[in-house]
Structures are given as C-alpha cells and as structure tokens.
XYZ file of C-alpha atoms in Angstrom:
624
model
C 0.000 0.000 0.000
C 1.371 3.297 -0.436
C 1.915 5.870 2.208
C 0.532 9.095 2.219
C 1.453 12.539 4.238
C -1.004 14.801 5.358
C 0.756 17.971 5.890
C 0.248 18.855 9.468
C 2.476 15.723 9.947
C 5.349 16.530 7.708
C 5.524 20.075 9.329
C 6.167 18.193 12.719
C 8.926 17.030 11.237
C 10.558 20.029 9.898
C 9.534 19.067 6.099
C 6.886 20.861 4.482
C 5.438 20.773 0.555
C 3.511 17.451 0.167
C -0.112 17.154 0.259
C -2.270 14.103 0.288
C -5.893 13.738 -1.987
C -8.846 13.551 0.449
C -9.574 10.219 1.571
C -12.555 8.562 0.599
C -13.727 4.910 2.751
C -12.334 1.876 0.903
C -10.770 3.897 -1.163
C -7.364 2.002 -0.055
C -5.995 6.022 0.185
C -5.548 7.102 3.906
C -5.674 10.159 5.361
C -2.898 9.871 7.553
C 0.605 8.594 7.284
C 0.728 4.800 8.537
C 3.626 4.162 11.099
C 5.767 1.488 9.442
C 5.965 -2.110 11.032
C 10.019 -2.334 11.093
C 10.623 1.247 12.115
C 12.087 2.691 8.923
C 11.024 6.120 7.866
C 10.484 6.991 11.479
C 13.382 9.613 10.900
C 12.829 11.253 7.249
C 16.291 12.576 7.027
C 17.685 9.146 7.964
C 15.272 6.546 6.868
C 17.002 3.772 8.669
C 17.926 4.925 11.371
C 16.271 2.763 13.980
C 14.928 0.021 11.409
C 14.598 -3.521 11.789
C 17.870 -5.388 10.682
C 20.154 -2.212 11.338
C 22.963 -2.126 14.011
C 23.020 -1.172 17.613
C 24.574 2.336 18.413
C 27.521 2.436 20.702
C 27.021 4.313 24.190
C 31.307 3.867 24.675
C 33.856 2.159 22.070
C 34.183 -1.549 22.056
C 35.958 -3.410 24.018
C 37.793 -6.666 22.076
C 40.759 -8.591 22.799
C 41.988 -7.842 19.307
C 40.087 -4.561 18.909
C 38.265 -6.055 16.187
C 36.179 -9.094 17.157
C 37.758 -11.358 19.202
C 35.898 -11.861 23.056
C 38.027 -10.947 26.023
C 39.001 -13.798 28.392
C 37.640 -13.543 32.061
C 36.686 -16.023 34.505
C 34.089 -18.673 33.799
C 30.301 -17.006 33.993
C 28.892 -20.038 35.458
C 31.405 -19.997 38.346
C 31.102 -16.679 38.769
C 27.033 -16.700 38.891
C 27.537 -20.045 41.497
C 29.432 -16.523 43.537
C 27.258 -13.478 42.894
C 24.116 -14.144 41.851
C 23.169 -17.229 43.862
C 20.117 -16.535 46.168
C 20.710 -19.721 47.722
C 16.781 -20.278 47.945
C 16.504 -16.475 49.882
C 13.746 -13.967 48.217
C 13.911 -10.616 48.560
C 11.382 -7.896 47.539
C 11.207 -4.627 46.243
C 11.609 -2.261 49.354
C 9.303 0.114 47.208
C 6.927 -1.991 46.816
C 6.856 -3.018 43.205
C 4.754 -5.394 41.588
C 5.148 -8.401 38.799
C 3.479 -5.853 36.746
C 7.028 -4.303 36.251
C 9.064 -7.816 34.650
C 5.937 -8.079 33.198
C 5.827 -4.781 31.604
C 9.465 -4.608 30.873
C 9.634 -8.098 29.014
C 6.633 -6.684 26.757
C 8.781 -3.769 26.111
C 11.887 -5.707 25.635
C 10.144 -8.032 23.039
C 9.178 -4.710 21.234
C 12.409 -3.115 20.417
C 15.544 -5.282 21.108
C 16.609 -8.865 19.365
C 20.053 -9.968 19.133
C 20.113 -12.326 15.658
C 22.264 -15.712 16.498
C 25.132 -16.858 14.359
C 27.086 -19.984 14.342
C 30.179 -19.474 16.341
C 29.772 -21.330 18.907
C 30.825 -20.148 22.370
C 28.729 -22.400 24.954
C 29.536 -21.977 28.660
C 30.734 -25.104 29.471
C 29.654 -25.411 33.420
C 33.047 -26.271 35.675
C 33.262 -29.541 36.970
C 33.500 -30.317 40.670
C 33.185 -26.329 41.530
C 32.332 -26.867 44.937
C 29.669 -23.956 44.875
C 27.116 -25.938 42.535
C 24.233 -26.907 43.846
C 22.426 -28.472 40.652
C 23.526 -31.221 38.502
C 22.643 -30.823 34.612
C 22.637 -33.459 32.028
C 23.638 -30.379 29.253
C 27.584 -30.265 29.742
C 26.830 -26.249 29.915
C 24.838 -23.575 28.566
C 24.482 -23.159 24.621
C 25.285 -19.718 23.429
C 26.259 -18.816 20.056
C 27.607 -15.318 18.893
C 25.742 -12.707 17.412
C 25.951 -12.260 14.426
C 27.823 -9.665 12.924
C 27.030 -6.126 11.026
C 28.264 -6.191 7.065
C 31.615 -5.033 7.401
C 32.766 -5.325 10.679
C 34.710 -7.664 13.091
C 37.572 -7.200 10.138
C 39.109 -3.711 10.483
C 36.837 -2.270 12.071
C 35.281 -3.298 15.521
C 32.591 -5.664 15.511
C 28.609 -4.552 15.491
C 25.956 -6.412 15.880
C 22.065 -6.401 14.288
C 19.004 -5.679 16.414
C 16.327 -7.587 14.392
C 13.679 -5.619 15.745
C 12.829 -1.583 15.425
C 13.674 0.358 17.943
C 11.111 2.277 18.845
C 7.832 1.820 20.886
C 5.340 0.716 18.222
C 3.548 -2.124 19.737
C 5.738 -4.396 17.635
C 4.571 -7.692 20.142
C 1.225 -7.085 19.368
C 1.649 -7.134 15.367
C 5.070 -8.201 14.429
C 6.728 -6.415 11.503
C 6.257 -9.175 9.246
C 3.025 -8.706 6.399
C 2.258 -12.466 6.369
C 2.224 -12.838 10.007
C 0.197 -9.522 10.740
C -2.419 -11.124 7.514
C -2.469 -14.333 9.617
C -3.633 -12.390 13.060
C -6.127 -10.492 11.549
C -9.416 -11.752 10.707
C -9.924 -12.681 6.806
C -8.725 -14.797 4.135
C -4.867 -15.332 3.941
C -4.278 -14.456 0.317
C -1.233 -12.682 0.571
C -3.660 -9.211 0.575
C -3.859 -7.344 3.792
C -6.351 -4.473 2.134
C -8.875 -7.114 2.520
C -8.644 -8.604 5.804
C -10.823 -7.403 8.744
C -9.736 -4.567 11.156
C -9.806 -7.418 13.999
C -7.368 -9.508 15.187
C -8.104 -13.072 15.328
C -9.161 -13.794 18.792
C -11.446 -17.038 19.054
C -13.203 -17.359 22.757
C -11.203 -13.983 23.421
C -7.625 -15.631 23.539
C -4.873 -14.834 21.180
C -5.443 -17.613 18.768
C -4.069 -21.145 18.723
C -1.401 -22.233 16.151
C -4.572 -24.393 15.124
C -7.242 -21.424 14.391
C -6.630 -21.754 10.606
C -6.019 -25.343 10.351
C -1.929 -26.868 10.287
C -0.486 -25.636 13.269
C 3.024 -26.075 11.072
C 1.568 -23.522 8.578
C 0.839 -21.398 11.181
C 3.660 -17.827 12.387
C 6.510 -19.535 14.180
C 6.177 -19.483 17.828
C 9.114 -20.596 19.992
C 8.634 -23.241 22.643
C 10.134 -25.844 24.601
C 11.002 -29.580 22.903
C 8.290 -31.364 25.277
C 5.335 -28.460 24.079
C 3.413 -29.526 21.274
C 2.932 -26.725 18.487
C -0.895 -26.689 18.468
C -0.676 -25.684 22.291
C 0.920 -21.857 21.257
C -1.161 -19.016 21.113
C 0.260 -16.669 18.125
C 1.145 -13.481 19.050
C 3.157 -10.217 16.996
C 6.640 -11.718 18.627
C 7.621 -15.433 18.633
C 8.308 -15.539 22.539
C 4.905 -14.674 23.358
C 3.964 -18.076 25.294
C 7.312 -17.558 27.744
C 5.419 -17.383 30.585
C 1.580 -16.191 31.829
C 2.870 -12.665 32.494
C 3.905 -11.617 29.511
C 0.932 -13.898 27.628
C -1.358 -12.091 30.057
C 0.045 -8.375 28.692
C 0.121 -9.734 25.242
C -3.691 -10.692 25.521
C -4.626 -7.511 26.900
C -3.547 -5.528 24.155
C -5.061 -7.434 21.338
C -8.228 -7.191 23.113
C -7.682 -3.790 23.413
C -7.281 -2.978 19.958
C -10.444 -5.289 18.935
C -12.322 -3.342 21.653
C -10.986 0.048 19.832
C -12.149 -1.244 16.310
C -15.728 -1.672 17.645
C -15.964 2.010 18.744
C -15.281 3.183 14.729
C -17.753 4.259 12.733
C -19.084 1.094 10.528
C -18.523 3.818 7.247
C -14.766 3.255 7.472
C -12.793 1.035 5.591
C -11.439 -2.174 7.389
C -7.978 -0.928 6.535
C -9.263 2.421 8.365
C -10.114 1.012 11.231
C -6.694 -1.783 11.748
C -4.704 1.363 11.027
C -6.503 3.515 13.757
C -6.488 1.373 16.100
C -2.992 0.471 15.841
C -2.262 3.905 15.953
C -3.816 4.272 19.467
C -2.549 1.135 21.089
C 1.144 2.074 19.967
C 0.163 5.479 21.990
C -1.243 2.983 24.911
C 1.881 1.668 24.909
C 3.976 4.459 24.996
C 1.463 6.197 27.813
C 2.009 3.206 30.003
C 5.312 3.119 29.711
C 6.005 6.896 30.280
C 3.330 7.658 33.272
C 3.338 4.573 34.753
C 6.153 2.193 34.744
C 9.025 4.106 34.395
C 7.626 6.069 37.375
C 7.377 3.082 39.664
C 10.575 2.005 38.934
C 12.099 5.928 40.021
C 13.368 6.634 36.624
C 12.520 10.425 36.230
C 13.234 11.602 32.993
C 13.723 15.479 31.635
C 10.619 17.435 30.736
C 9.863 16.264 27.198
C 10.115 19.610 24.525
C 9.011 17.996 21.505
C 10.373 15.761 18.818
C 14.110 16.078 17.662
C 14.947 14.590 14.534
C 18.359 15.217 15.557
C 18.125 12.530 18.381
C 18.673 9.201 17.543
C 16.068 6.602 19.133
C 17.919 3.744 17.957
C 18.554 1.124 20.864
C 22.072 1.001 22.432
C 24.048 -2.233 22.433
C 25.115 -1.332 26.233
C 21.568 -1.193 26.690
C 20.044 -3.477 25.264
C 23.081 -6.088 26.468
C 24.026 -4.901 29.374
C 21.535 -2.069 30.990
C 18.143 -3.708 30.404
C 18.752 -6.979 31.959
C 17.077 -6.566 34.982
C 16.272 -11.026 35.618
C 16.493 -10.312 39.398
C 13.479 -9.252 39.454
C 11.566 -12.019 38.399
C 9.806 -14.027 41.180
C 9.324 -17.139 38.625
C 5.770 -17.835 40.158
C 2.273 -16.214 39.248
C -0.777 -15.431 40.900
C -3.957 -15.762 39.993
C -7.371 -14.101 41.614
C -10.493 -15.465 40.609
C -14.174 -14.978 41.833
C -15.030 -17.359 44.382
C -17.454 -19.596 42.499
C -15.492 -19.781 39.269
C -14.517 -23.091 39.573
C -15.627 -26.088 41.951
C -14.084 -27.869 44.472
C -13.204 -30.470 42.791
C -11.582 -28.391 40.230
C -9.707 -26.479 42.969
C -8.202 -30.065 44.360
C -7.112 -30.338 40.903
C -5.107 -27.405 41.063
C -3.709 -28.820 44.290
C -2.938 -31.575 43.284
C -0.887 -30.503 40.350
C 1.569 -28.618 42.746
C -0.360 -24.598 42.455
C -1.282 -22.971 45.584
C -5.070 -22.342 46.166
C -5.901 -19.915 48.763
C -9.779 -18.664 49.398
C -9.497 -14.697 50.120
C -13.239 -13.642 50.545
C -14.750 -13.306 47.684
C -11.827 -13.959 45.529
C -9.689 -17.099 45.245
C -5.744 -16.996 44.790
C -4.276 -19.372 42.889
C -0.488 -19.241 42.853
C 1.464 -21.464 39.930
C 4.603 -22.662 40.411
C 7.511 -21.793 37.760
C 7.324 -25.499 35.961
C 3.970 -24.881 34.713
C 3.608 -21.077 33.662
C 6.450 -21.666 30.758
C 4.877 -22.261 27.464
C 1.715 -23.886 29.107
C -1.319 -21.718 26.942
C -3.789 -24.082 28.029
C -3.340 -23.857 31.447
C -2.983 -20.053 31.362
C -6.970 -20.119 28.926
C -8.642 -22.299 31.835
C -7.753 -19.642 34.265
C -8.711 -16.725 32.595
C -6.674 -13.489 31.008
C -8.302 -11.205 34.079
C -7.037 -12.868 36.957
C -3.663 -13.267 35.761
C -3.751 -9.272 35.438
C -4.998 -8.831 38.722
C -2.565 -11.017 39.877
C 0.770 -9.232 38.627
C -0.645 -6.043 40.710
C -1.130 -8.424 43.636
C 2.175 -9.182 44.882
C 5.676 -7.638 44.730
C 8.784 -7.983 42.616
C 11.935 -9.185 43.694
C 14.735 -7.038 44.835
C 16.622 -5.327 41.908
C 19.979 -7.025 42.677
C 22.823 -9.353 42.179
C 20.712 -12.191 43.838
C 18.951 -13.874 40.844
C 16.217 -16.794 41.505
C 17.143 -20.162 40.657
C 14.007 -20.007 38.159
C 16.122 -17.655 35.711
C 19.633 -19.021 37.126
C 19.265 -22.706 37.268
C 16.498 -23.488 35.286
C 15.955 -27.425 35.040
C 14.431 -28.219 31.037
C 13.931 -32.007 30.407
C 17.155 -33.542 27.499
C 15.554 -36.695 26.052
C 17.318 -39.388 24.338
C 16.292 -41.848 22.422
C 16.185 -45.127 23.993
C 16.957 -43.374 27.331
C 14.715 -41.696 30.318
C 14.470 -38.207 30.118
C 16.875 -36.045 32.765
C 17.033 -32.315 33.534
C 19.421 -30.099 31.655
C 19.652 -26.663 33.705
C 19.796 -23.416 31.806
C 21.230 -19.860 33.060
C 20.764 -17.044 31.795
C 22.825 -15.099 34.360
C 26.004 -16.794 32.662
C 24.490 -16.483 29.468
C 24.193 -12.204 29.711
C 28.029 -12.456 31.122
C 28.836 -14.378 27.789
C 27.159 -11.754 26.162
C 28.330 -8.624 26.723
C 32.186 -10.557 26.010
C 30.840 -11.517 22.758
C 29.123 -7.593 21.874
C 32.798 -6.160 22.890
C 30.676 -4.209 26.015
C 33.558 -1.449 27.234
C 34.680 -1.850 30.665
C 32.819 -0.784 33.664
C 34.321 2.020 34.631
C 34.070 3.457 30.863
C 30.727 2.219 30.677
C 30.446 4.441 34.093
C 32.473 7.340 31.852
C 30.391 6.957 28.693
C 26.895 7.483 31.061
C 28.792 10.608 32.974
C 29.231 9.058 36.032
C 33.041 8.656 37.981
C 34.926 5.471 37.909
C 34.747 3.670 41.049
C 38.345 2.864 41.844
C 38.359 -0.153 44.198
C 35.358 -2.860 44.750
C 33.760 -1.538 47.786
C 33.419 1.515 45.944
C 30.970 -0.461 43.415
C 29.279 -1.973 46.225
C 28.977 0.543 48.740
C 30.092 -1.771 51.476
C 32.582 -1.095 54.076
C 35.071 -3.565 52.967
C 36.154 -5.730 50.684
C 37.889 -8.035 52.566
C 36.551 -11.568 54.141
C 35.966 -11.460 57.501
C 37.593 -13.756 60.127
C 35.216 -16.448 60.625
C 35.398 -20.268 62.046
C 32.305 -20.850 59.645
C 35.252 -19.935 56.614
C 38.182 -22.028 55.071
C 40.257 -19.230 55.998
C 42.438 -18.370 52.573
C 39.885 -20.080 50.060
C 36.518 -18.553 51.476
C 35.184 -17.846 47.662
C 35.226 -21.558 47.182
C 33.556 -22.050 50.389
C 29.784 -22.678 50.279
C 28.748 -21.070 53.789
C 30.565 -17.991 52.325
C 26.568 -16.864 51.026
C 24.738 -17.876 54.100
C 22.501 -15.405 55.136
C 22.920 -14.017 58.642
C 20.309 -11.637 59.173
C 17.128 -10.394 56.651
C 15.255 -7.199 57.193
C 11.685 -6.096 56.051
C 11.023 -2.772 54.744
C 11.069 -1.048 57.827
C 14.426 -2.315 58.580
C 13.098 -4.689 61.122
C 14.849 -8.046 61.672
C 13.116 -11.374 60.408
C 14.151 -14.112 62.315
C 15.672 -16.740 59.404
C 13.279 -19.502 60.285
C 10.252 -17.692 60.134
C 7.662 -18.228 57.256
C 8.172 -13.820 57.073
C 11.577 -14.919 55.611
C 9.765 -15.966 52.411
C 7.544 -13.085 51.672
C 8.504 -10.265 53.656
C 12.239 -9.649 53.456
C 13.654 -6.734 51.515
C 17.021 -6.495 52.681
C 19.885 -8.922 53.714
C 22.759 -9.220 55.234
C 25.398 -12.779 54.072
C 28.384 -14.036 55.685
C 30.999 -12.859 52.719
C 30.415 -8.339 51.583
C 29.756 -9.060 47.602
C 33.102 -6.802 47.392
C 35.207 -9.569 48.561
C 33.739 -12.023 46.648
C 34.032 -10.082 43.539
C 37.559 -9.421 44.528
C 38.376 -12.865 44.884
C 37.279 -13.412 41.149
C 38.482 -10.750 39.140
C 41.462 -8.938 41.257
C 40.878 -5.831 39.409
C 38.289 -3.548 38.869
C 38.939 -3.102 35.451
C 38.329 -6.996 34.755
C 35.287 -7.320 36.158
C 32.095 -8.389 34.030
C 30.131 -5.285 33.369
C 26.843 -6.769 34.100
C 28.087 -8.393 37.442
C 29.234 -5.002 38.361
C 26.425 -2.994 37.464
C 24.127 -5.498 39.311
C 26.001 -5.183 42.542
C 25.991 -1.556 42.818
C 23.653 -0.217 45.778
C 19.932 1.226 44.891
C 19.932 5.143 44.412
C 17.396 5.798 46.790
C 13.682 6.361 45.931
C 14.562 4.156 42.306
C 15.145 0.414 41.569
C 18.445 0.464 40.461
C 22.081 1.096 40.782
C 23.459 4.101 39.434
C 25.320 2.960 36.251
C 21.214 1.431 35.092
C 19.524 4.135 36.070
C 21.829 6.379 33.842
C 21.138 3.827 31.130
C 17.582 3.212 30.979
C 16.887 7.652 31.381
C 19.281 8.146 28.433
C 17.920 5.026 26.531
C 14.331 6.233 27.598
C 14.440 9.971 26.890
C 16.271 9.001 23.320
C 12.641 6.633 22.566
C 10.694 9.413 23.472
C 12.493 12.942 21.940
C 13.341 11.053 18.609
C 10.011 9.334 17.903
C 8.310 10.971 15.290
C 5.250 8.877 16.479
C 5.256 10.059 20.148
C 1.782 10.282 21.185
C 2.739 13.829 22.675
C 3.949 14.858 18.981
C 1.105 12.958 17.165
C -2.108 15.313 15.965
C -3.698 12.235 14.730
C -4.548 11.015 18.414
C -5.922 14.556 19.178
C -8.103 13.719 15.746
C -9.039 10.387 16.873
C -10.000 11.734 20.262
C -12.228 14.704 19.208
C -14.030 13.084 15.966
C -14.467 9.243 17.204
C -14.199 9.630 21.329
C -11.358 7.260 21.341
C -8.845 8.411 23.724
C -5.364 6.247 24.041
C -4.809 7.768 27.572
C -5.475 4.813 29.774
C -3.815 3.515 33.075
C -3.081 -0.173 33.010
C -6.215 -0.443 35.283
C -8.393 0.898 32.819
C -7.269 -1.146 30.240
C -8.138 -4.137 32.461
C -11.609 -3.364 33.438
C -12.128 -2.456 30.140
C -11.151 -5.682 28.105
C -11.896 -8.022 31.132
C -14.702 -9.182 33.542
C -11.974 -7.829 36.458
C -13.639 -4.502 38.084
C -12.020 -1.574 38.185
C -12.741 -1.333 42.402
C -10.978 -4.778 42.688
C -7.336 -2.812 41.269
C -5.245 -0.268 42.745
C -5.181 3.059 41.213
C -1.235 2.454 39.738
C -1.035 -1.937 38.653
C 2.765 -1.679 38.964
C 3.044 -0.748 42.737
C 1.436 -3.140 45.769
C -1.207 -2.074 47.782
C-alpha cells in the first residue's frame, strides 16, 4: 500500500510541501501517514535509522581482545554466577513496593524493540566440573550460546557490530510483528497474501490470542518458539515469537489485542477495514507508549527530563550497552504467578485439581488466589486459557517484585528443562541465563565498567567496595570460613540476618523470611567475593558489576542502570516521530471518534476483562 502525508504531519517534522488527496472509505488512500511495522522512515532525514535489521549504536567504544572481534578472556560465567548471583533459595522484595506488573511490563517492552540475531560461532559456557559452589547437577555439559551475528563489514578492520532484528522504537511491535504475512495471519480474513482485505480485527477465538490451530496446520501457522516437550498446536500466536514464555507476559500480550479489537468496535461502521486496523494500531502504539512513560518508568524511580518535543536530531535507535548490558534486569523475576479469581469460578473439585498438580489455592473472601509454580507457567497456553486473562492481570498487581539485585532466583539461574534421548529416560538439563548475559556482553565487545560508568557521565569507582557501597572488601575472620579459600567455600553466602522494609529483623526460620524480606545481610560483603574473582576492577564483568551496585534511593536500580535506561528512555521518546505527545492524529481520533489512548493499566483491564475496576489499585505496577 502506499503511504501518504497529510501535511500537518510533515511540518512536525521540519519538512513541508507534500499534500495528500482527500480520503474517501475503501478507497485504499488514507488520510494519515501509517507508522511502518520495522521502524524505517520513522526519521525522514535518515530513513534507517532505527529500522529492523540495522545495528546497535555504541554508548562507549568496544571493548575486544583484538580490537576487532575477538571476546576478552575472564573467569568462567557459570562460576562466577555459582558466587554473585546465587540466592541460595533467599527472596527478597522490592523495598518500594513493586509489583510483577514491572518484569511483566518490561519483558513486553523488551520483546518490542531489542533482538540480538544468532550466528554460528559457537561459544557455549561449558559449566566447571567439581566447583564446589554448585548446587544443581545438569545433564547439558553447559549452557548453549552462540555469537551474534555480525554487522556487514565489521569484526575485520573495524570493531565488531551487531544487528538488532527488531525496530527500535515503541510501536507495539509484540502485538503485530513487523512481518506482512504474520500480521495477515492475526487479523481476521482470508490469507491471500492481501492485507487491504482482511478485517480490522485480530483473530481472537473465545477472546484468547489464537491457537497455532485457528486456521487449520499448526506447522503452517507464524513460528512461535517453545520448549522440545510443548506440542505446536498448544501456542497461542502473538506479533513476537516468545509470546507463550510465561503467563505474564501472555497475560500483557492478551490484553492488548483485546484492546485494539475493543478500539475497532468504537469506529464508525462507514470506514474502511484498513481504516479502522490502522486507527487502532495507531492508538494502542500510543497505549503503549502512555504506560510506559506515566506509569512504569515512574514506579521504577526513573525520572526523565521534561519532554520539549520531537528532535529529529536525536537518535532513538537502541544502544548495544543497553540493550546487552543495561536492560537486563532477571532479578526481578519471582518465577511464580498469581492468579485471583471470583469465588465460584470453579468447583471444588476443580480447585483439588489445582492442588494436586503442585499450584497454591488460597480462598481470600470473595476472591480465590491461585499461585502457579515456575514449571507450569512456561509455554503452558492451556493452562494459562482455563484460568482466565483477568485474573492473571490482577494477579501481577497483587504481589511484589523481587529485589533489583545481584541475587537472581534459581528459576532464571538454574532453570531445570527435560534432554531426552532416544532409547533413554528423560533427565534435567539446567539453563542460566545469568552466565548467558556475562557471555554476552564478552561476545558484543561491552567497554569496561568504569568506561561504561564514563560513557553514562558518572566517575569510575576505583576499588570494589566503591561499586558496592560496602565497608570492605575483605573476608571477615570467621570459624564458619576455610580461611584463605573462602570464595570456594559454600557457607561464604549464608545469610545471617534479613530485614523487612522497615528495617526490622526477620528471624531466618520464620515463614516472614519468604515473603517479607527486603534487605539482607550474608556471611561474605559481595566486594570480597568479587575481589576474589576478578582482582581488578577493570576486569570485572560489566553486568556483574552494574548489578552489585547499591539502589539510588527512591529508584530500583544502581546508578550505572539508572543512567542507562533515562538516556535510553528519553532518546525513545524525543526522537520518535510517532510520540503520542507529537502525534495530531490522536488529538483527531480523540475529538471526531471519542477514542482516547490515555489509559492507566487499570483501565485497560476493566475495560477488556470481567476484572472490576474497584478490585485494582489506582497504579497496577506498585502493591497495595
């Protein structure tokens, strides 16, 4: 189809001179420029910049053991995750108070605008044998991780780049993909290879994102990742391939489809089909974007500059720091999800069911809570329908987050996944990701930490207490210790006290100790641990460092993150084009149809759900 301009838009973005013919419905002309699905033409003086398939920017220069391409050495990930980011079982919460809307949100966001593309090289991280800090036994030899692969031209002469495969900017990409034949296949209508005459509704049968099935051969259906044991017709298709990772992010992913269904039914009948995809679109990308700017980055303390319009001098696209480094954020996931449902929904029997297959079920008045275990809210879409969409939003805005932190869950860090042979029984594999994101940022040539710290305008920290903010970073003289090899010592991460958020203690048998501690104190400061691994501060793992830093009061992270995701932030908003604060078309949609993107998350629940709007705090992403 092609695009046309009006010219209110064009002089928003500094160009002027191009008019468009009046639209007329069905006419297959519209009367307002159509965002594109990949992200090019955002920028009209640079047409790729920010597009689907183009490199990440650099924050600082590279950082290559050849200067080119080759991956620094450093210690093993997995032994140093065994070291720093073992929880050793202990959860601890958000001292602010923030929910599992916030991973949830974030992972929607993440699945938006950032994907590495894998290569071939293959540069596994093959777990140490007989480290005396492992707690889990896998039947993979390590973890599999391949390089990314690398921008035309580069990794030769010059330093190596590497390819985000999505568009970097907010545009709702998880919700319709960039790709024509997958968008045709979401939307209701034939699949002829013609989107100008499918339906302005995505496919939604029984008000779920649709089944691999809904048009016949799941095979024939958009690829959807899953694990080996899932069978295909089990995925719901969504705009991104990971959307059946887990009921959070299927829950978010729902939402908005329903969302922009429930905006198509508010259009007048007299507009075309193509009309009334392409409005609707337009107002959930702004949905998206409102969300993200009132709401979560607000919980999360991230306070950006007062936003003076759009600068096409401001490049939007995604940093590799950030999106390798800055927006991992896995210690917040809890693993676990709640559930509230009317009492009533289901019967007792049904609810012994439940029990029985290892979920928590817990009357609460007129609501029941029913809490699933990590195992089953990976890939499991059937589950996640016979529980409903609603409750699974309510539940996110039910409980908190976990601390943002160097203590990572065993969910994300030691993940067991079932290997099966032939001929053989089936035995768990375990999968980190924590040692994967070290990997990582070694394989994108990720500078330093203290010129990451430089490139974000913040002072090197010159010895390891100094990234910690503890008082030492020494081990302490303890009979519990192998005095001269304490980092190899597993009572070096015992906890010895935990605090809630008013700082008082929690006694480390109590049943508080599982859903009330914020704070902790272990045996071993994280300074001398990290000591022990890398000797200096200039070898230390970017990511291990930035995760260890200490909060910046009133916010959720360190201070090297926080300096990433405001600069990363304010960059999506001031070089959007699309902003919904730089868009007249919403202020057109608002005043001639009613249709007004400006919704809280709570709105948007009530709204698309059977959940009422009394049963949900005011802001989703902070606890009650």
């Amino acid at each position: 189809m092609r695009k046309r301009v009006i010219p209110l838009l064009l002089a928003c973005a500094g160009v002027v001179g191009l008019t468009a013919p009046p639209a007329t419905a069905g006419s297959g002309v519209l009367p307002f420029e159509v965002e594109s699905l990949d992200g090019g033409r955002n920028n009209l003086l640079r047409p790729d910049q920010g597009k689907a398939g183009t490199p990440y920017l650099r924050a600082a220069a590279a950082r290559y053991a050849d200067g080119v391409g080759a991956m620094v050495a450093g210690p093993n990930p997995r032994m140093v995750t065994n070291r720093i980011f073992n929880d050793s079982g202990q959860p601890l919460f958000s001292p602010r108070g923030v929910s599992q809307w916030a991973p949830a949100w974030g992972q929607f966001l993440d699945h938006t605008f950032a994907l590495r593309m894998d290569g071939d090289e293959n540069v596994s991280v093959i777990y140490p044998t007989g480290d005396p800090m492992e707690r889990f036994t896998s039947a993979f030899p390590g973890v599999p991780v391949f390089r990314s692969v690398p921008a035309a031209d580069t990794g030769q002469t010059t330093p190596r780049q590497q390819l985000n495969d999505r568009g970097s900017y907010l545009n709702a990409y998880a919700v319709y993909g960039d790709e024509p034949d997958r968008l045709e296949w979401m939307r209701e209508g034939p699949l002829d290879g013609d989107l100008s005459n499918n339906s302005a509704r995505l496919l939604m049968p029984n008000g779920f994102l649709p089944r691999t099935t809904a048009r016949g051969d799941a095979n024939a259906a958009p690829f959807m990742d899953r694990t080996v044991a899932v069978d295909v017709a089990d995925l719901a298709v969504a705009g991104d391939f990971r959307g059946n990772e887990n009921f959070g992010l299927l829950a978010v992913q729902t939402l908005f489809a329903k969302e922009h269904n429930r905006i198509v039914s508010l259009l007048p009948q007299n507009l075309s089909e193509e009309e009334k995809f392409q409005l609707a679109r337009r107002v959930v990308i702004a949905t998206q974007q409102y969300v993200t700017y009132n709401e979560f980055l607000p919980s999360l303390g991230v306070k950006l500059p007062a936003y003076r319009g759009y600068r096409p001098d401001v490049d939007a696209t995604i940093t590799n720091e950030f999106a390798t480094i800055g927006y991992r954020a896995h210690s917040m996931v809890r693993g676990d999800f709640a559930a509230d449902v009317p009492a009533g929904r289901f019967t007792e029997a049904q609810l012994a069911e439940f029990r029985a297959q290892g979920m928590t079920v817990t009357p609460q008045g007129r609501t029941v809570r029913i809490v699933v275990p990590p195992d089953q809210v990976v890939f499991n879409t059937p589950l996640f329908e016979r529980i409903g969409t609603g409750p699974f939003l309510a539940g996110l805005a039910a409980r908190p987050q976990f601390r943002n932190d160097e203590q990572i869950a065993d969910v994300l860090r030691s993940l067991p996944i079932p290997v099966c042979r032939p001929g053989a029984p089936c035995e768990n594999g375990i999968f980190d990701i924590t040692s994967i994101d070290i990997q990582r940022g070694r394989d994108h040539g990720i500078a330093n930490y203290n010129d990451l710290r430089r490139a974000y305008g913040l002072a090197p920290r010159a010895d390891f207490k100094s990234i910690t903010g503890e008082r030492t970073d020494s081990f302490p003289a303890d009979s519990e210790l192998t005095a001269g090899d304490e980092i190899n010592d597993p009572d070096s991460l015992d906890f010895l006290a935990l605090r809630d958020v008013h700082g008082r203690t929690i006694p480390l048998d109590s049943p508080r100790a599982q859903d009330s501690a914020t704070s902790g104190e272990r045996r071993t400061p994280v300074a001398a641990r990290l000591k022990a691994i890398y000797g200096d501060v200039s070898d230390v793992d970017p990511i291990v460092a930035m995760a260890s830093e200490p909060l910046v009061p009133g916010t959720e992270f360190g201070e090297l993150q926080l300096a990433m995701w405001t600069r990363q932030f304010t960059a999506l908003r001031d070089g959007d084009r699309f902003h919904h604060l730089n868009d007249p078309v919403l202020t057109s949609i608002r005043h001639r149809y009613g249709i007004d993107y400006r919704h809280t998350v709570a709105e948007l629940i009530s709204l698309n759900t059977d959940t009422p709007r009394s049963s949900l705090p005011a802001n989703v992403f902070k606890v009650r």
